Coordinates of C-alpha atoms and ligand atoms in Angstrom, one line a residue:
X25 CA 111.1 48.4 -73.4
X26 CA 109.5 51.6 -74.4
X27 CA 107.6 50.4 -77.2
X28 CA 106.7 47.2 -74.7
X29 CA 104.8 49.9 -72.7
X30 CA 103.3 51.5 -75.1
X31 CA 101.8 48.6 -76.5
X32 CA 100.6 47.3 -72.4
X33 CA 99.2 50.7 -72.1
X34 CA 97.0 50.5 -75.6
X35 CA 96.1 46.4 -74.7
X36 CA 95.2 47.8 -71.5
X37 CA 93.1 50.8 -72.3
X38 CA 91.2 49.2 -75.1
X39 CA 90.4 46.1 -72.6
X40 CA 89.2 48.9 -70.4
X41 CA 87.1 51.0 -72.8
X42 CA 85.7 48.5 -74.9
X43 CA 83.7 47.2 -72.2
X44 CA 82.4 44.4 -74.7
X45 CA 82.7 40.2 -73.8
X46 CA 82.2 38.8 -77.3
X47 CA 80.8 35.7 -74.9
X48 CA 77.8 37.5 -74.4
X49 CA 76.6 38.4 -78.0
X50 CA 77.4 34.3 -78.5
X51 CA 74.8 34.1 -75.2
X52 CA 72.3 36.1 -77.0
X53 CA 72.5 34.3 -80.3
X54 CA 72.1 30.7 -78.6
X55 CA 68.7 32.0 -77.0
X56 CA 66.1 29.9 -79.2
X57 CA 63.0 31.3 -80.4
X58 CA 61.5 27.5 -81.3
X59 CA 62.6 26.2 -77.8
X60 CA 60.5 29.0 -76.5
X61 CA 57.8 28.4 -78.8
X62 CA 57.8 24.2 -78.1
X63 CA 57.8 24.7 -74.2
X64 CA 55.2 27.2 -73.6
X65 CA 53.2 25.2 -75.6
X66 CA 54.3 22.1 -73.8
X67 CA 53.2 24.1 -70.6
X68 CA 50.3 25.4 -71.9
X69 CA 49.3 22.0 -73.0
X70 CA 48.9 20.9 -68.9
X71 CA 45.4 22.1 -69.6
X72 CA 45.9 23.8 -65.6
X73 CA 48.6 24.8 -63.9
X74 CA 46.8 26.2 -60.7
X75 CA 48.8 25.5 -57.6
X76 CA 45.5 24.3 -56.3
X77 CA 45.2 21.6 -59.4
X78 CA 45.0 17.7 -59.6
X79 CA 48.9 17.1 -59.5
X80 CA 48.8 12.8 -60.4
X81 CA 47.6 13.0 -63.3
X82 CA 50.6 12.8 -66.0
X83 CA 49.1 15.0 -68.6
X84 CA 47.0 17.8 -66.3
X85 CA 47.7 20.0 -64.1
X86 CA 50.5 21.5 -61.9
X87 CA 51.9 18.4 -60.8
X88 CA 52.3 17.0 -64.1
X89 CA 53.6 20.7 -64.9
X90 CA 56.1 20.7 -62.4
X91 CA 57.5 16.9 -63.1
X92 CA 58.0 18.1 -66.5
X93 CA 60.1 21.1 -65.6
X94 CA 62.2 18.8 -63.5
X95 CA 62.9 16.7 -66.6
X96 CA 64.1 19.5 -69.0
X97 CA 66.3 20.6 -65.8
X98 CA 67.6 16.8 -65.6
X99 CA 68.2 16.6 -69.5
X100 CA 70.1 20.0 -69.5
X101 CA 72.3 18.8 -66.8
X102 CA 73.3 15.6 -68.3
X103 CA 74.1 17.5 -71.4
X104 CA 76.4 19.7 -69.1
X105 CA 78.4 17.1 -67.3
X106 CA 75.4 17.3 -63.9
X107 CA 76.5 20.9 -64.1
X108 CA 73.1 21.2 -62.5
X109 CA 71.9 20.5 -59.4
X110 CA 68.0 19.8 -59.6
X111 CA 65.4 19.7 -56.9
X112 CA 62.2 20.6 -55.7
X113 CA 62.1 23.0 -52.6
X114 CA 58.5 22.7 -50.7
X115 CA 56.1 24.3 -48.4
X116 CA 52.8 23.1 -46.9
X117 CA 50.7 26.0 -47.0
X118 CA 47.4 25.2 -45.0
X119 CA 43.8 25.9 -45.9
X120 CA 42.8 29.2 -44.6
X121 CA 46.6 31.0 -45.0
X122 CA 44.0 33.4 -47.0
X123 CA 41.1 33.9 -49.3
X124 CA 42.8 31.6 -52.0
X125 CA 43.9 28.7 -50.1
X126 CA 41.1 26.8 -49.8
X127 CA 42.9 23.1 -49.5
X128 CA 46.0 22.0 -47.9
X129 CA 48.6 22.2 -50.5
X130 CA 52.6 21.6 -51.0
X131 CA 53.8 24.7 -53.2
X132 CA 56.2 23.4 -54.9
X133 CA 59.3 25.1 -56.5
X134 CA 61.4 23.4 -59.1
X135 CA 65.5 24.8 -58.5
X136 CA 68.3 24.2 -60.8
X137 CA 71.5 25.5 -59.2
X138 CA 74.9 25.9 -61.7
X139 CA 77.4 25.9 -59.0
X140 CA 80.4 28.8 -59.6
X141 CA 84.2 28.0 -59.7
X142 CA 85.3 30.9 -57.5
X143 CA 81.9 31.6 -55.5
X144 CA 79.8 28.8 -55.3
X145 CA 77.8 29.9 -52.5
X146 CA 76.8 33.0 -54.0
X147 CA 74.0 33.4 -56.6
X148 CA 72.0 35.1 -59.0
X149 CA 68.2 34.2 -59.1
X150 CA 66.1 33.7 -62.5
X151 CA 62.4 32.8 -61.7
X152 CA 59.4 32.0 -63.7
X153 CA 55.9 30.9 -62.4
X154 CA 55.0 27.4 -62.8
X155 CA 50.8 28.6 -61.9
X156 CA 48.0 29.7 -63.9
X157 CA 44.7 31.2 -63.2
X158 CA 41.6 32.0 -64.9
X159 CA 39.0 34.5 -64.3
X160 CA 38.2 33.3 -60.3
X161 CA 41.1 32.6 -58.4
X162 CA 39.9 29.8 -56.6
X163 CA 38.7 27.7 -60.2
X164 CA 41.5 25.4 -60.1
X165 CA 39.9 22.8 -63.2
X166 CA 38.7 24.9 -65.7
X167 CA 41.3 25.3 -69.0
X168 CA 43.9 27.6 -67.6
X169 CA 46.8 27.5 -69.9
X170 CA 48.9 30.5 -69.1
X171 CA 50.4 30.5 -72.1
X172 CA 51.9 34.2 -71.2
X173 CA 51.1 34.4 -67.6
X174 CA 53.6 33.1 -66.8
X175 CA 54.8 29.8 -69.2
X176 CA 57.0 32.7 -70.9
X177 CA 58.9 33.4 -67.7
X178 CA 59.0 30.0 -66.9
X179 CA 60.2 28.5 -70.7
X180 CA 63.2 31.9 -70.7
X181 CA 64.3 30.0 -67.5
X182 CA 64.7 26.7 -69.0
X183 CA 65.7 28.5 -72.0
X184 CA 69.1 30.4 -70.0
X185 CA 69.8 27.3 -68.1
X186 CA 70.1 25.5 -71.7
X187 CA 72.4 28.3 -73.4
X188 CA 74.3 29.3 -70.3
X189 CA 75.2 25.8 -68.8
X190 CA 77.2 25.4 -71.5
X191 CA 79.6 27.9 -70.1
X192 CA 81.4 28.1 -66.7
X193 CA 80.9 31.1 -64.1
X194 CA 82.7 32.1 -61.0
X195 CA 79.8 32.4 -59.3
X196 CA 76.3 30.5 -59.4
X197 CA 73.6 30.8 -60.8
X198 CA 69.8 29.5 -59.7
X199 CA 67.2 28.7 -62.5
X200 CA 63.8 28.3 -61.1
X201 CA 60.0 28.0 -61.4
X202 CA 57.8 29.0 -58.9
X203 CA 54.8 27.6 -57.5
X204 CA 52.0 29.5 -55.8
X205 CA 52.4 32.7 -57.3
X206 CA 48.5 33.5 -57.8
X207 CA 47.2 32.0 -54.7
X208 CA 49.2 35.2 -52.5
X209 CA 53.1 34.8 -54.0
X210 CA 53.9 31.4 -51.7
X211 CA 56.4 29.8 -53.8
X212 CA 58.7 32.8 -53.9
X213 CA 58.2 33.4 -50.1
X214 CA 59.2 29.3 -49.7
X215 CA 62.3 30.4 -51.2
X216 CA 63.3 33.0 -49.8
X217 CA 62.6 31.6 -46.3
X218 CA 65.0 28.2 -48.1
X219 CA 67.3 30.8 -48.7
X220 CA 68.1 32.7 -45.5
X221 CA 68.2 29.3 -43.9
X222 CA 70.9 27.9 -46.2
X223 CA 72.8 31.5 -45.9
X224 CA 72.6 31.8 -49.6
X225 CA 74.4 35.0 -50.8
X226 CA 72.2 36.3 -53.1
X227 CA 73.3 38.9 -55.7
X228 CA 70.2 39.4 -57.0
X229 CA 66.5 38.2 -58.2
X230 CA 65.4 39.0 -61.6
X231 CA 61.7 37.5 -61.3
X232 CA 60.3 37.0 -64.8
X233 CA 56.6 37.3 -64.8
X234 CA 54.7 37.8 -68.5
X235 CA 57.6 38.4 -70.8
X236 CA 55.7 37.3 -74.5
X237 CA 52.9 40.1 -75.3
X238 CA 53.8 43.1 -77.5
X239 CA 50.1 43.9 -78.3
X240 CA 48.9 45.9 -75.6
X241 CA 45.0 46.9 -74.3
X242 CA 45.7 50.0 -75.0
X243 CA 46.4 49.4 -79.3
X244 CA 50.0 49.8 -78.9
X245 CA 52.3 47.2 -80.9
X246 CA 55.9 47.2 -79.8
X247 CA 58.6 44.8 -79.8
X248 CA 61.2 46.6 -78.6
X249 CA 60.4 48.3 -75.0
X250 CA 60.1 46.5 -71.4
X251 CA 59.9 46.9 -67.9
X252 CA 62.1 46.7 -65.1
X253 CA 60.1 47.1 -61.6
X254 CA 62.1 47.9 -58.6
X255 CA 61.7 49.0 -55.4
X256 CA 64.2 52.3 -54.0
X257 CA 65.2 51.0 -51.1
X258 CA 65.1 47.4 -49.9
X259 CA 65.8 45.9 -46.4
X260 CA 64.3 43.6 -44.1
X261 CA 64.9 45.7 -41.1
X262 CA 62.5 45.3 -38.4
X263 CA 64.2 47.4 -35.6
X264 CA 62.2 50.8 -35.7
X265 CA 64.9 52.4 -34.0
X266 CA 67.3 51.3 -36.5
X267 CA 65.0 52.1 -39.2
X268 CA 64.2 55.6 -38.2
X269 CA 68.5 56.0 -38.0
X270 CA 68.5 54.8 -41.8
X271 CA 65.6 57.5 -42.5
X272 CA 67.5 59.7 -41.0
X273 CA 70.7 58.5 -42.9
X274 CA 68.7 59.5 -46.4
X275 CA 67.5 62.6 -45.2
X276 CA 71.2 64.0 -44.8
X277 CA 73.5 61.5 -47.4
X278 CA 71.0 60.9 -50.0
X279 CA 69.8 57.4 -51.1
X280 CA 66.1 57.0 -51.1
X281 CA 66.4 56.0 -54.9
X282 CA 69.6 53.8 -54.6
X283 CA 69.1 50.8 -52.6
X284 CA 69.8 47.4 -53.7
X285 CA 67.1 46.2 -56.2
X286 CA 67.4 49.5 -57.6
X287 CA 70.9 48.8 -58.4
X288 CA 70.0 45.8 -59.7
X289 CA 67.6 47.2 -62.2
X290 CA 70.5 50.1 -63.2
X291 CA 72.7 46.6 -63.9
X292 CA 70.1 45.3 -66.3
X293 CA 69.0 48.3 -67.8
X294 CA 73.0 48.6 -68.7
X295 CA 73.7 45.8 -69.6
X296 CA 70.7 46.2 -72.1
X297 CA 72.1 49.2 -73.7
X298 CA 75.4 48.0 -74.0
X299 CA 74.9 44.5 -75.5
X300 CA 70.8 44.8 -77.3
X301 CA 71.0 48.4 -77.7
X302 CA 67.7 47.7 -80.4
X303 CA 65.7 47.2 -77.2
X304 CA 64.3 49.8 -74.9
X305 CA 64.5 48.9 -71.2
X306 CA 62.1 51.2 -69.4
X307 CA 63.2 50.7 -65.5
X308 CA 59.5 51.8 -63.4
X309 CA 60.8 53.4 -59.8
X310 CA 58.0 51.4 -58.0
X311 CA 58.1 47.7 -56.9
X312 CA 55.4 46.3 -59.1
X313 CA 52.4 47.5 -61.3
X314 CA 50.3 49.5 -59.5
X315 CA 48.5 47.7 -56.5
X316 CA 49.6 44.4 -58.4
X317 CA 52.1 41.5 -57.2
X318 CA 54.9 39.6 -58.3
X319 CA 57.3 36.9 -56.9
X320 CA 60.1 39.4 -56.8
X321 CA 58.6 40.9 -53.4
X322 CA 58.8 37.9 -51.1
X323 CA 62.5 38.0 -51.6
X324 CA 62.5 42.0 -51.0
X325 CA 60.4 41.2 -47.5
X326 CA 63.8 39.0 -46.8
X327 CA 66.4 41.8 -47.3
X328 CA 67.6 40.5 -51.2
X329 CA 67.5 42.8 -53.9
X330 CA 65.1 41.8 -56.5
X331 CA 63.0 43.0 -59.8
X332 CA 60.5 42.4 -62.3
X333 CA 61.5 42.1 -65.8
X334 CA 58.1 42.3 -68.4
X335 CA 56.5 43.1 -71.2
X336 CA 55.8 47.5 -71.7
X337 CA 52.3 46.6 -72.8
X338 CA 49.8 44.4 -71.3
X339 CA 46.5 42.6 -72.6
X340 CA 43.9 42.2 -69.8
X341 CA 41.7 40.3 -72.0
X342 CA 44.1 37.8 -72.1
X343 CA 44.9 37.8 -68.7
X344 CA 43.4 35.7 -66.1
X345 CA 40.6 35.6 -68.2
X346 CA 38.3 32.3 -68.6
X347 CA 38.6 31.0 -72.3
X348 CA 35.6 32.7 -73.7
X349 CA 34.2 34.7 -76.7
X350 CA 32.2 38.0 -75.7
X351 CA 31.3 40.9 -78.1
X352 CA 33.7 39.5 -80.5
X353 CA 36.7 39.9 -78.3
X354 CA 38.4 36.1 -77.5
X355 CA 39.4 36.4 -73.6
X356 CA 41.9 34.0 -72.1
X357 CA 45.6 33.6 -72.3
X358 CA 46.0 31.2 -75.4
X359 CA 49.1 30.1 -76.6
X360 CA 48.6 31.7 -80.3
X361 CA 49.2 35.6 -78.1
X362 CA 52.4 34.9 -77.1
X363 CA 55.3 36.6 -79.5
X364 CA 58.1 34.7 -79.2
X365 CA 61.2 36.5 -80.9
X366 CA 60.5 38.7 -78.0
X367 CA 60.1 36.4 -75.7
X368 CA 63.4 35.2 -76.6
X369 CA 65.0 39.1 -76.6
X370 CA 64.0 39.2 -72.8
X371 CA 65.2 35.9 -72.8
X372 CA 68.5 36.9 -73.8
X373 CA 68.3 40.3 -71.3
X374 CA 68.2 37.8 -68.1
X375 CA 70.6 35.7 -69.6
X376 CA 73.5 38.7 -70.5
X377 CA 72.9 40.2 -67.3
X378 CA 73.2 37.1 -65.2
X379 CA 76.3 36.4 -67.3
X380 CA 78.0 39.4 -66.6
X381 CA 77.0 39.2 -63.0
X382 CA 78.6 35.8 -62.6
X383 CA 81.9 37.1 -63.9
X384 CA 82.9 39.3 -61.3
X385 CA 84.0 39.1 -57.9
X386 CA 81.2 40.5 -55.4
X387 CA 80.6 44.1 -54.9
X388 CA 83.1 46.1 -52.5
X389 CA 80.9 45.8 -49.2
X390 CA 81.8 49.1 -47.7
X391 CA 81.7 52.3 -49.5
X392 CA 82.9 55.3 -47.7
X393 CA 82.0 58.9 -49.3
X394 CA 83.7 62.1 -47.8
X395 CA 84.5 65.6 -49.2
X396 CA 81.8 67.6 -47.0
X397 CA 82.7 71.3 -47.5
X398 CA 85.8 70.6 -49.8
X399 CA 86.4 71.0 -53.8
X400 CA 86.1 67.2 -54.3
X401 CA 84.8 64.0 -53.7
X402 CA 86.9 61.2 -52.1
X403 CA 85.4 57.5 -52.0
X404 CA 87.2 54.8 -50.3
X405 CA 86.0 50.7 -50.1
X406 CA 87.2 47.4 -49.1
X407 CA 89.4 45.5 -51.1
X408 CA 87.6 42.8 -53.4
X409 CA 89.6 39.6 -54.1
X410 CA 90.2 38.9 -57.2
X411 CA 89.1 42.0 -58.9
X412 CA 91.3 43.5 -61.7
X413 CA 89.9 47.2 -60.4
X414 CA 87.3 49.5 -59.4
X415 CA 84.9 51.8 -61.1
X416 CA 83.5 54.9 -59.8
X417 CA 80.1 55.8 -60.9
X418 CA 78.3 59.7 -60.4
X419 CA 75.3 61.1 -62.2
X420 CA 73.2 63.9 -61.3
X421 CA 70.7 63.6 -58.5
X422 CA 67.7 63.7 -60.8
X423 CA 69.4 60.9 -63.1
X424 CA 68.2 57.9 -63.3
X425 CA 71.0 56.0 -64.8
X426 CA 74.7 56.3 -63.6
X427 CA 76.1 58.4 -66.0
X428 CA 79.5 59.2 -65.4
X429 CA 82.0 56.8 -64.6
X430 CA 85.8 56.5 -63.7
X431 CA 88.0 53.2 -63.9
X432 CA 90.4 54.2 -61.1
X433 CA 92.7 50.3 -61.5
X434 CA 93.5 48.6 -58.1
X435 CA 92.8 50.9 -55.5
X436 CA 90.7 50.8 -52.2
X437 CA 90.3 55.2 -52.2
X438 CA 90.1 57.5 -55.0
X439 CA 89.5 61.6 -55.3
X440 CA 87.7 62.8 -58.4
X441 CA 89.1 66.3 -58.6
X442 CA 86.8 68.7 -58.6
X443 CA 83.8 67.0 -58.3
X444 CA 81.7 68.6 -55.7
X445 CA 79.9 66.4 -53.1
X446 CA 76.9 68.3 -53.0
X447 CA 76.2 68.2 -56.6
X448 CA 76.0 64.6 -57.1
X449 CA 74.9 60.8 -56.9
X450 CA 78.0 58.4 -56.3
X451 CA 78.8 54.9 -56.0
X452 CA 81.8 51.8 -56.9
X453 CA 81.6 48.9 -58.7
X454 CA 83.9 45.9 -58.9
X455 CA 85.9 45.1 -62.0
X456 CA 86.5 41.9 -63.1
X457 CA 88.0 39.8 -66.3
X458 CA 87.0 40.6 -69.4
X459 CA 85.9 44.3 -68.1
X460 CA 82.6 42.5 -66.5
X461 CA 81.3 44.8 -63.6
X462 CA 79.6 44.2 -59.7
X463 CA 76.4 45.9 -59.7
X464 CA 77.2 49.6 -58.4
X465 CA 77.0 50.0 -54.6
X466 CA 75.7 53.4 -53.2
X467 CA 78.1 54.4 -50.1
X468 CA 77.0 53.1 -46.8
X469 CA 79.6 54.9 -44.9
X470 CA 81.1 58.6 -44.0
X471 CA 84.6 59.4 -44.0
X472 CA 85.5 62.6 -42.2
Ligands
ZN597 ZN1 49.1 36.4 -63.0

């Protein structure tokens, strides 16, 4: 009996320290460079993407674009049992919405959902840009190809639906190209609206936009870094009473840097480290480039947490640029820019963090902190079905990263002795099988 325990309690703490699903290095492995390669080139190939293009043509622009996206969704599915579910969501968006719409025009999203066992009505988001432009906005027939804005995003997209639909998740997981992006972000905003009305439960966004340059404007060559944009603190709260009580709620508890998308990059940035640790994800505390857009921020207007994953280094020469020689410097955003072995590492980030995301119950949804004026800490949450345990997480208040961490098994409250309130950052994830973790909530709740 004795030596039965013993052996439980290493099984057990190895399971628990490890921290390692040997699933996910076989996810990043099955990420194909040449898959990459052939569909940006396929999509660069349209000639135009812009939302605003001819779309009956079956070998120009966006419409012949966005029927070719459907197929490699509809082949991946059959090759999955119709593990997918494929369809385009759409939006009229009239002439004179703004500057850039200066037609009537469906935006058109193509959506692949992989349905979960356990959660099927909750989901993790992967998006890529079906649109190109070139250097005005409105030119929708010049040669656009947008071979890294954004065919990259879109081709990882299609890429993870290939490698990860040959696995089962609990919960689900959307694959999608967006539409409308550079006309005033349309397609994600289509979505998200498709979203709230269907009462999606939506862990997360990761919006892929330009994930294929290494050679940036400024000389720099790297292969290695990238970016994670997120906003602190997301809601859709309207209510300016109820927003000035959540001010206030930061100005006493804390929390101006821990809000939702900002977990979410924290999750990736991890997840990085732990299962890539050759890359370098850089996590940005704003919500996009400076003064600059993405299709992350429509579903951040509608309360979900959401990010941009890209490249460290950009190239404006080759971004919406007309194809053109000047001074000896080739503008435009050609095909022959795009790296793809680190396309396909980013590639591989969305797919191991959606992976792990899928294979854990949800997130406790109440966090209660207390310990005001005492020698520690006490955290207490609602109980998660399914989950094997909890995790506490702490780091210091200038940290960006959660730092410290305690597995504390299947409890709902939990004192860290001798942690001091005060002193730090806390939060609780959910633990799953194979040690696979919720993204960290911050505490929404006092306990006296
Ligand atoms: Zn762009």
């Amino acid at each position: 009996m004795k030596r039965f325990i013993l052996a439980f309690t290493i099984l057990f703490s190895i399971s628990f320290q490890a921290q390692t699903d040997p699933k996910i290095y076989d996810i990043i492995d099955a990420v194909s460079e040449e898959r990459l390669r052939n569909d940006v080139k396929t999509l660069a190939d349209f000639g135009t993407r812009h939302t605003l293009s001819d779309t009956l043509s079956e070998t120009r622009g966006i419409g012949a674009a966005r029927r070719w996206i459907k197929s490699q969704f509809d082949t991946i599915s059959k090759d999955c049992d119709n593990c997918l579910e494929v369809f385009y969501q759409k939006d009229l968006v009239e002439k004179g919405t703004n500057q850039r719409i200066v037609k009537d025009v469906m935006v058109v999203n193509v959506v692949a959902i992989q349905r979960g066992t356990k959660y099927p009505n909750r989901f993790i988001i992967m998006s890529g840009d079906i649109d190109s432009r070139v250097s005005d906005p409105n030119d929708f027939t010049s040669d656009s190809p947008g071979a890294n804005d954004n065919a990259t995003g879109m081709a990882g997209a299609i890429e993870s639906a290939r490698v990860l639909s040959k696995f089962k998740f609990e919960s689900s997981i959307i694959y999608v190209g967006l539409s409308g992006e550079e006309q005033g972000l349309f397609g994600g905003q289509g979505l998200a609206k498709y979203a709230k009305e269907n009462n999606w439960d939506i862990i997360g966004v990761l919006n892929n936009d330009m994930i294929g340059n290494i050679s940036g404007v400024d000389g720099v060559i790297d292969n290695r870094t990238f970016r994670i944009f997120s906003e602190p603190i997301t809601t859709d709260e309207t209510d300016p009473e109820k927003l000035a009580r959540q001010a206030r709620g930061r100005r006493f508890y804390g929390g101006e840097v821990d809000g939702i998308s900002r977990q979410l990059a924290r999750y990736v940035y991890k997840t990085t480290k732990t299962y890539m640790p050759e890359m370098n994800p850089m996590m940005v505390y704003r919500l996009d480039r400076f003064g600059r857009g993405g299709h992350h921020r429509p579903f951040n207007d509608a309360g979900f947490a959401g990010i941009r994953i890209m490249e460290a280094h950009e190239n404006y020469t080759q971004q919406h640029q007309d194809i053109r020689t000047e001074d000896g410097i080739n503008y435009g955003d050609t095909f022959e820019h795009v790296n793809f072995s680190y396309c396909k590492k980013l590639t591989a980030v969305n797919a191991i963090t959606m992976a792990s995301l899928v294979s854990t119950p949800p997130s406790p949804k109440e966090v209660g902190i207390g310990g005001i004026v005492e020698a520690s800490a006490k955290l207490k949450w609602n109980k998660v079905e399914g989950a094997k345990g909890y995790k506490i997480y702490w780091r210091d208040t200038t940290s960006p990263t959660w730092d410290n961490s305690r597995f504390v098994g299947d409890v709902t409250e939990f004192t860290l002795e001798g942690i001091v309130i005060d002193n730090f950052f806390f939060g609780v994830a959910t633990v799953g099988e194979d040690g696979h973790e919720s993204m960290v909530v911050f505490p929404n709740k006092i306990i006296r």
